[in-house]
XYZ file of C-alpha atoms in Angstrom:
404
model
C 136.530 146.454 96.298
C 139.120 145.828 99.227
C 139.848 141.142 98.951
C 141.690 140.252 101.763
C 143.118 136.521 102.154
C 144.540 134.886 104.678
C 146.806 132.259 103.874
C 148.866 131.645 100.863
C 149.086 128.365 100.410
C 147.068 127.088 97.051
C 143.707 127.912 97.857
C 144.989 131.789 99.085
C 147.036 131.820 95.928
C 145.022 130.573 93.099
C 142.236 132.964 94.725
C 144.874 135.756 94.762
C 145.000 135.156 91.403
C 141.635 134.966 90.163
C 140.382 138.000 92.042
C 142.962 139.954 89.843
C 141.817 138.060 86.516
C 138.092 139.159 86.939
C 137.703 142.303 89.001
C 141.642 143.910 87.409
C 140.022 146.894 89.620
C 140.086 145.187 93.162
C 142.678 145.804 95.308
C 144.140 142.223 96.651
C 145.539 141.560 99.630
C 147.285 138.160 100.033
C 148.488 137.929 104.484
C 151.131 135.057 105.020
C 151.896 134.404 108.758
C 154.999 132.730 107.639
C 158.266 134.806 106.810
C 159.436 133.402 102.836
C 157.159 133.609 100.150
C 154.152 131.044 99.390
C 156.385 127.922 98.743
C 154.696 123.893 98.093
C 154.513 121.824 100.916
C 153.642 118.646 99.864
C 157.283 118.415 98.500
C 158.918 119.384 101.686
C 159.918 115.583 102.356
C 162.119 115.704 99.012
C 164.040 118.870 100.224
C 164.522 116.972 103.296
C 165.622 114.120 101.294
C 167.635 116.480 99.356
C 166.157 115.294 96.080
C 165.153 119.284 95.089
C 167.007 122.101 96.214
C 165.184 124.646 98.596
C 164.860 127.868 95.690
C 162.204 125.374 93.615
C 160.482 124.725 96.531
C 159.094 128.654 95.886
C 156.014 129.891 94.411
C 155.272 132.667 92.400
C 152.656 135.564 93.799
C 150.330 136.493 90.929
C 150.346 139.977 89.610
C 148.742 142.753 90.819
C 148.381 141.151 94.239
C 150.072 142.815 97.422
C 152.113 140.047 99.580
C 152.791 140.690 102.913
C 154.744 138.167 104.805
C 154.563 137.700 108.768
C 150.513 139.093 108.807
C 149.345 136.124 111.315
C 145.965 137.102 111.847
C 144.783 136.854 115.510
C 141.569 137.876 114.435
C 138.615 138.480 112.703
C 135.614 141.282 113.239
C 132.766 140.825 111.566
C 130.456 143.134 112.658
C 133.424 146.000 112.034
C 134.713 143.821 109.150
C 138.147 144.477 109.838
C 141.130 141.671 111.024
C 143.961 141.990 113.697
C 147.428 140.736 112.766
C 149.837 139.962 115.790
C 152.016 143.059 115.078
C 149.133 145.411 116.391
C 148.044 146.029 112.685
C 144.456 146.235 111.997
C 143.398 145.947 107.675
C 139.834 146.160 106.885
C 138.172 143.811 104.150
C 135.167 144.013 102.217
C 135.486 140.502 101.015
C 137.917 138.147 103.717
C 138.802 134.830 102.429
C 140.714 132.472 105.042
C 142.775 129.626 103.543
C 144.651 129.305 106.510
C 145.325 125.284 106.079
C 146.061 122.924 108.919
C 148.308 122.364 111.719
C 149.886 119.093 113.212
C 148.553 118.019 116.313
C 151.467 117.680 119.047
C 150.238 115.836 122.163
C 151.397 117.615 125.236
C 153.448 114.790 127.096
C 157.239 115.095 128.880
C 159.559 116.016 126.685
C 157.891 116.799 124.002
C 160.141 120.841 123.935
C 163.079 119.379 123.346
C 164.595 120.770 119.731
C 164.785 117.144 118.235
C 161.291 116.820 119.323
C 159.572 118.064 115.719
C 156.525 117.897 113.537
C 156.446 118.493 109.724
C 154.888 120.839 108.071
C 156.248 123.812 107.622
C 159.397 124.865 105.276
C 160.919 125.953 109.015
C 159.967 122.311 110.392
C 162.722 120.658 107.391
C 165.143 123.751 107.994
C 165.914 123.012 112.135
C 165.916 119.220 111.238
C 168.521 119.323 108.405
C 170.290 121.843 110.912
C 170.163 119.332 113.664
C 171.258 116.748 111.633
C 174.370 118.485 110.207
C 175.096 118.721 114.299
C 175.229 115.139 115.023
C 178.129 112.560 114.121
C 176.106 110.281 113.677
C 172.597 110.342 112.096
C 171.184 106.615 113.480
C 167.996 106.741 114.815
C 164.860 108.646 113.726
C 161.521 107.755 115.917
C 158.657 108.563 114.090
C 154.644 108.694 116.108
C 152.478 107.701 113.772
C 151.931 105.908 110.226
C 149.875 108.385 108.120
C 151.154 109.609 105.066
C 152.966 112.401 106.711
C 155.191 110.451 108.916
C 155.692 107.846 105.813
C 156.715 110.928 103.884
C 159.211 111.958 106.646
C 160.455 108.257 107.559
C 161.183 108.195 103.544
C 163.443 111.211 103.084
C 165.251 110.568 106.804
C 165.516 106.858 105.131
C 167.558 108.439 102.303
C 169.396 109.845 104.445
C 170.658 106.781 106.157
C 169.037 106.900 109.310
C 167.747 103.737 110.969
C 163.892 104.551 111.462
C 161.081 103.542 114.259
C 157.279 104.008 113.337
C 154.993 104.082 116.628
C 151.909 103.391 115.717
C 149.168 103.647 118.054
C 146.036 101.157 116.166
C 146.852 98.182 114.686
C 148.255 98.749 111.349
C 150.134 101.459 109.103
C 147.687 104.057 107.265
C 144.478 102.889 109.378
C 142.492 105.907 107.722
C 143.209 104.839 104.141
C 144.011 100.782 104.222
C 142.289 97.725 104.771
C 144.072 95.213 107.086
C 145.414 93.068 104.188
C 146.020 96.140 102.836
C 148.142 97.571 105.217
C 149.818 93.932 105.861
C 151.422 93.858 102.304
C 152.939 97.037 102.623
C 154.340 96.563 106.782
C 155.607 92.950 105.034
C 157.384 95.721 103.064
C 158.565 98.054 105.044
C 160.426 95.586 107.371
C 162.320 94.006 103.999
C 163.507 97.422 103.986
C 164.670 97.765 107.831
C 162.306 99.718 108.926
C 160.724 99.066 112.576
C 157.031 98.995 113.335
C 155.291 99.121 116.770
C 151.723 98.902 116.841
C 149.303 99.294 119.431
C 151.513 101.691 121.184
C 152.283 105.569 121.833
C 155.262 107.505 122.817
C 154.265 108.534 126.819
C 158.018 110.331 128.015
C 161.011 111.713 125.754
C 164.712 111.992 127.826
C 166.902 114.640 127.057
C 169.010 112.597 126.076
C 167.131 111.299 123.651
C 165.293 107.876 125.188
C 162.065 107.240 124.090
C 159.124 105.816 127.105
C 156.647 103.772 125.566
C 153.185 103.046 126.929
C 153.875 99.373 127.181
C 157.387 100.407 129.158
C 159.328 99.937 126.639
C 162.265 102.012 125.536
C 164.214 103.386 122.543
C 167.451 105.201 121.695
C 166.616 108.161 119.201
C 168.676 111.566 117.427
C 165.230 112.689 116.291
C 161.813 112.412 117.201
C 158.971 113.644 114.745
C 154.732 113.576 115.692
C 153.171 113.372 112.399
C 149.742 111.579 113.843
C 147.295 114.275 111.775
C 146.795 117.660 110.905
C 143.656 120.174 112.297
C 142.311 122.862 110.405
C 143.753 126.012 112.007
C 140.654 127.525 113.108
C 142.042 129.226 116.144
C 141.818 132.863 115.066
C 138.042 132.214 114.409
C 137.762 132.069 118.171
C 134.294 134.277 119.521
C 134.255 135.859 115.419
C 130.920 134.029 115.257
C 131.945 131.858 111.864
C 130.630 128.485 112.163
C 133.034 125.312 112.784
C 132.213 121.703 112.796
C 135.232 119.770 111.436
C 136.265 122.618 110.195
C 134.835 125.475 108.613
C 131.278 125.260 107.564
C 130.643 127.093 103.901
C 127.560 126.626 101.568
C 128.462 126.152 97.871
C 129.744 128.988 96.981
C 132.106 128.516 99.644
C 131.065 131.302 102.189
C 130.989 130.768 105.239
C 127.905 131.582 107.913
C 128.705 135.481 107.867
C 128.241 137.123 104.343
C 131.318 138.249 102.666
C 133.273 135.939 104.616
C 134.533 132.812 102.402
C 136.655 130.064 103.201
C 138.709 127.896 101.152
C 141.473 124.748 101.342
C 142.715 122.638 103.934
C 140.598 124.563 106.704
C 136.827 123.917 105.374
C 134.356 120.621 105.609
C 132.844 120.421 102.080
C 130.565 117.348 100.659
C 132.032 114.177 100.646
C 131.557 113.130 97.040
C 131.158 109.174 97.720
C 130.150 109.681 101.737
C 127.862 112.623 100.809
C 127.942 113.754 104.041
C 130.394 116.495 105.213
C 134.028 116.323 105.654
C 137.685 118.104 105.647
C 139.144 116.284 102.371
C 143.051 118.214 103.009
C 144.519 117.664 99.404
C 146.123 119.854 97.040
C 143.825 119.853 94.277
C 140.589 120.986 95.981
C 142.760 123.479 97.438
C 142.946 125.210 94.351
C 139.374 124.361 92.410
C 137.786 125.708 96.110
C 139.806 128.787 96.315
C 138.533 129.844 92.388
C 135.103 129.259 93.210
C 135.616 131.248 95.873
C 136.949 134.251 94.296
C 134.217 133.829 91.657
C 131.656 134.265 94.483
C 133.942 137.142 95.930
C 134.072 139.371 92.907
C 130.089 138.992 92.506
C 129.854 135.632 90.058
C 128.049 132.917 90.709
C 129.649 129.712 91.343
C 129.069 126.794 92.747
C 131.566 123.637 94.555
C 130.135 120.288 93.785
C 132.414 118.464 96.867
C 135.619 116.844 97.123
C 136.352 113.526 97.288
C 138.893 111.977 99.484
C 142.493 109.951 98.034
C 145.664 109.763 98.443
C 148.643 108.318 96.017
C 152.392 107.967 97.308
C 154.964 106.596 96.770
C 157.236 105.349 100.046
C 160.126 103.407 101.101
C 159.709 101.677 97.327
C 156.138 101.217 97.075
C 153.623 103.062 95.375
C 149.827 103.333 97.449
C 146.602 104.388 95.497
C 143.965 104.819 97.462
C 140.213 106.890 97.123
C 136.946 106.523 98.268
C 135.588 103.781 100.884
C 138.242 101.240 99.906
C 138.020 99.985 103.144
C 134.435 99.068 103.045
C 134.030 95.479 102.882
C 130.423 93.569 101.894
C 129.003 91.815 99.157
C 130.121 94.039 96.059
C 134.262 94.126 97.186
C 136.313 92.551 94.598
C 139.965 91.828 95.580
C 143.622 90.836 94.230
C 146.845 90.081 95.953
C 150.394 88.804 95.892
C 153.741 89.367 96.586
C 154.114 93.403 97.398
C 150.533 93.774 95.717
C 147.050 94.483 95.939
C 144.152 95.138 94.619
C 141.174 96.542 95.923
C 137.630 97.825 94.862
C 134.274 98.209 96.462
C 131.033 98.473 95.091
C 127.282 99.593 95.794
C 125.292 98.164 93.428
C 127.788 98.420 90.460
C 128.463 101.579 91.364
C 131.994 102.289 92.223
C 132.269 103.633 96.006
C 136.433 103.211 96.619
C 139.639 101.505 95.739
C 142.973 100.536 97.123
C 145.795 99.647 94.627
C 149.110 98.651 96.351
C 152.027 98.054 93.688
C 151.770 98.707 90.419
C 149.317 101.739 89.795
C 148.483 103.094 86.181
C 145.173 105.355 85.320
C 145.083 107.259 88.267
C 143.242 109.923 86.649
C 140.427 107.455 85.356
C 139.718 105.464 88.543
C 139.390 108.712 89.667
C 137.363 109.592 87.766
C 134.580 106.908 87.610
C 134.191 107.418 91.448
C 133.469 110.564 91.096
C 131.524 110.084 88.660
C 129.987 107.727 90.822
C 129.687 105.366 87.333
C 128.405 101.928 87.361
C 131.303 99.602 86.597
C 129.814 96.095 87.595
C 130.576 95.005 83.269
C 134.407 95.549 83.593
C 134.690 95.279 87.626
C 137.494 92.787 86.388
C 139.573 95.062 84.244
C 139.239 97.197 86.902
C 140.426 95.220 89.358
C 143.422 94.323 87.649
C 144.905 97.675 86.558
C 144.146 97.285 83.177
C 140.910 99.563 82.383
C 141.452 102.289 79.885
C 140.416 105.658 78.610
C 139.464 103.730 75.503
C 137.970 100.811 76.956
C 135.726 103.127 79.262
C 134.592 105.262 75.949
C 133.830 101.727 74.504
C 131.627 100.362 76.897
C 129.690 104.130 77.278
C 128.251 104.082 73.906
C 127.063 100.078 73.945
C 124.966 101.023 77.400
């Protein structure tokens, strides 16, 4: 059996390892469009900040796998069961996994092609920033478009390097896809205390050759570096004319198989059932990609396995403040509990006592338990106040469950 995997991120790597384990006689080929060994993209901000060495970024290639770099797939022929690469090569497959991840949004505006204007997604992006900063005698000002996780983690890394940070936010608050208005206000107040400027309801419309950034309001900013971190979309350009169904992301069933038999997909390019919302969504998360890759591999090898779905969540610490959100935390209604204070915001959302989402800003404890309660759609009404305080523990949950 010829297995081909496109993409060497967490989904592709764990799929390759699983295939080698369950079908030792199979031929597993793992293709990466990049020139380097596989690496953990989630820790790129730490590399940029100088908190880790590049050698510690790389991930091991599974044993028994034919790993090939510089193989960017440009086309999939589902009729002939072949794929074409950018270097003119054609590869055959019996089972195919698409694990291409995501690509950052980069608006087409005047000046967006200058060498000091970058996105942050891959190792070469970080390397280019590092090279740029080495050449600059003064590392004084980075303008960052966006205020989501990628933008914030990049801004935090550059702030650690001594740069002044200005966030350009299209919406009315930071982390608009994660936080409600009161929660965002707590984060914004903290950022301002770190001397981070936040310009809301703004957009970059033009960038000058010497770093002058013009905003839609007409205001201008002088910068050494401009970073666009406004979002990531599923990488699906290679699927054009393939017949593989794409909605928000690549559509798959519970076996991670696409509408084309023998072709599977996993990771950040895929939409799956959201366990809280109940609809199909792209939840681009490392743990979800790992699980999806394993499930896809088992089914590729003829071992039936189902993927139940994913849970929208994010946990990060930026500029010295911790944020943990999951599910429908931005929702308001009668079954919402909130606790707030200086640098602190806790919120849990319930529906008929069942946990539907939460926002925790500031002190964070028992993250695994809170995620499990949400993923299992657990009724939490009797201990909602303890949950809100962050003092609810596994032991208390087990005692409560025994009384029910």
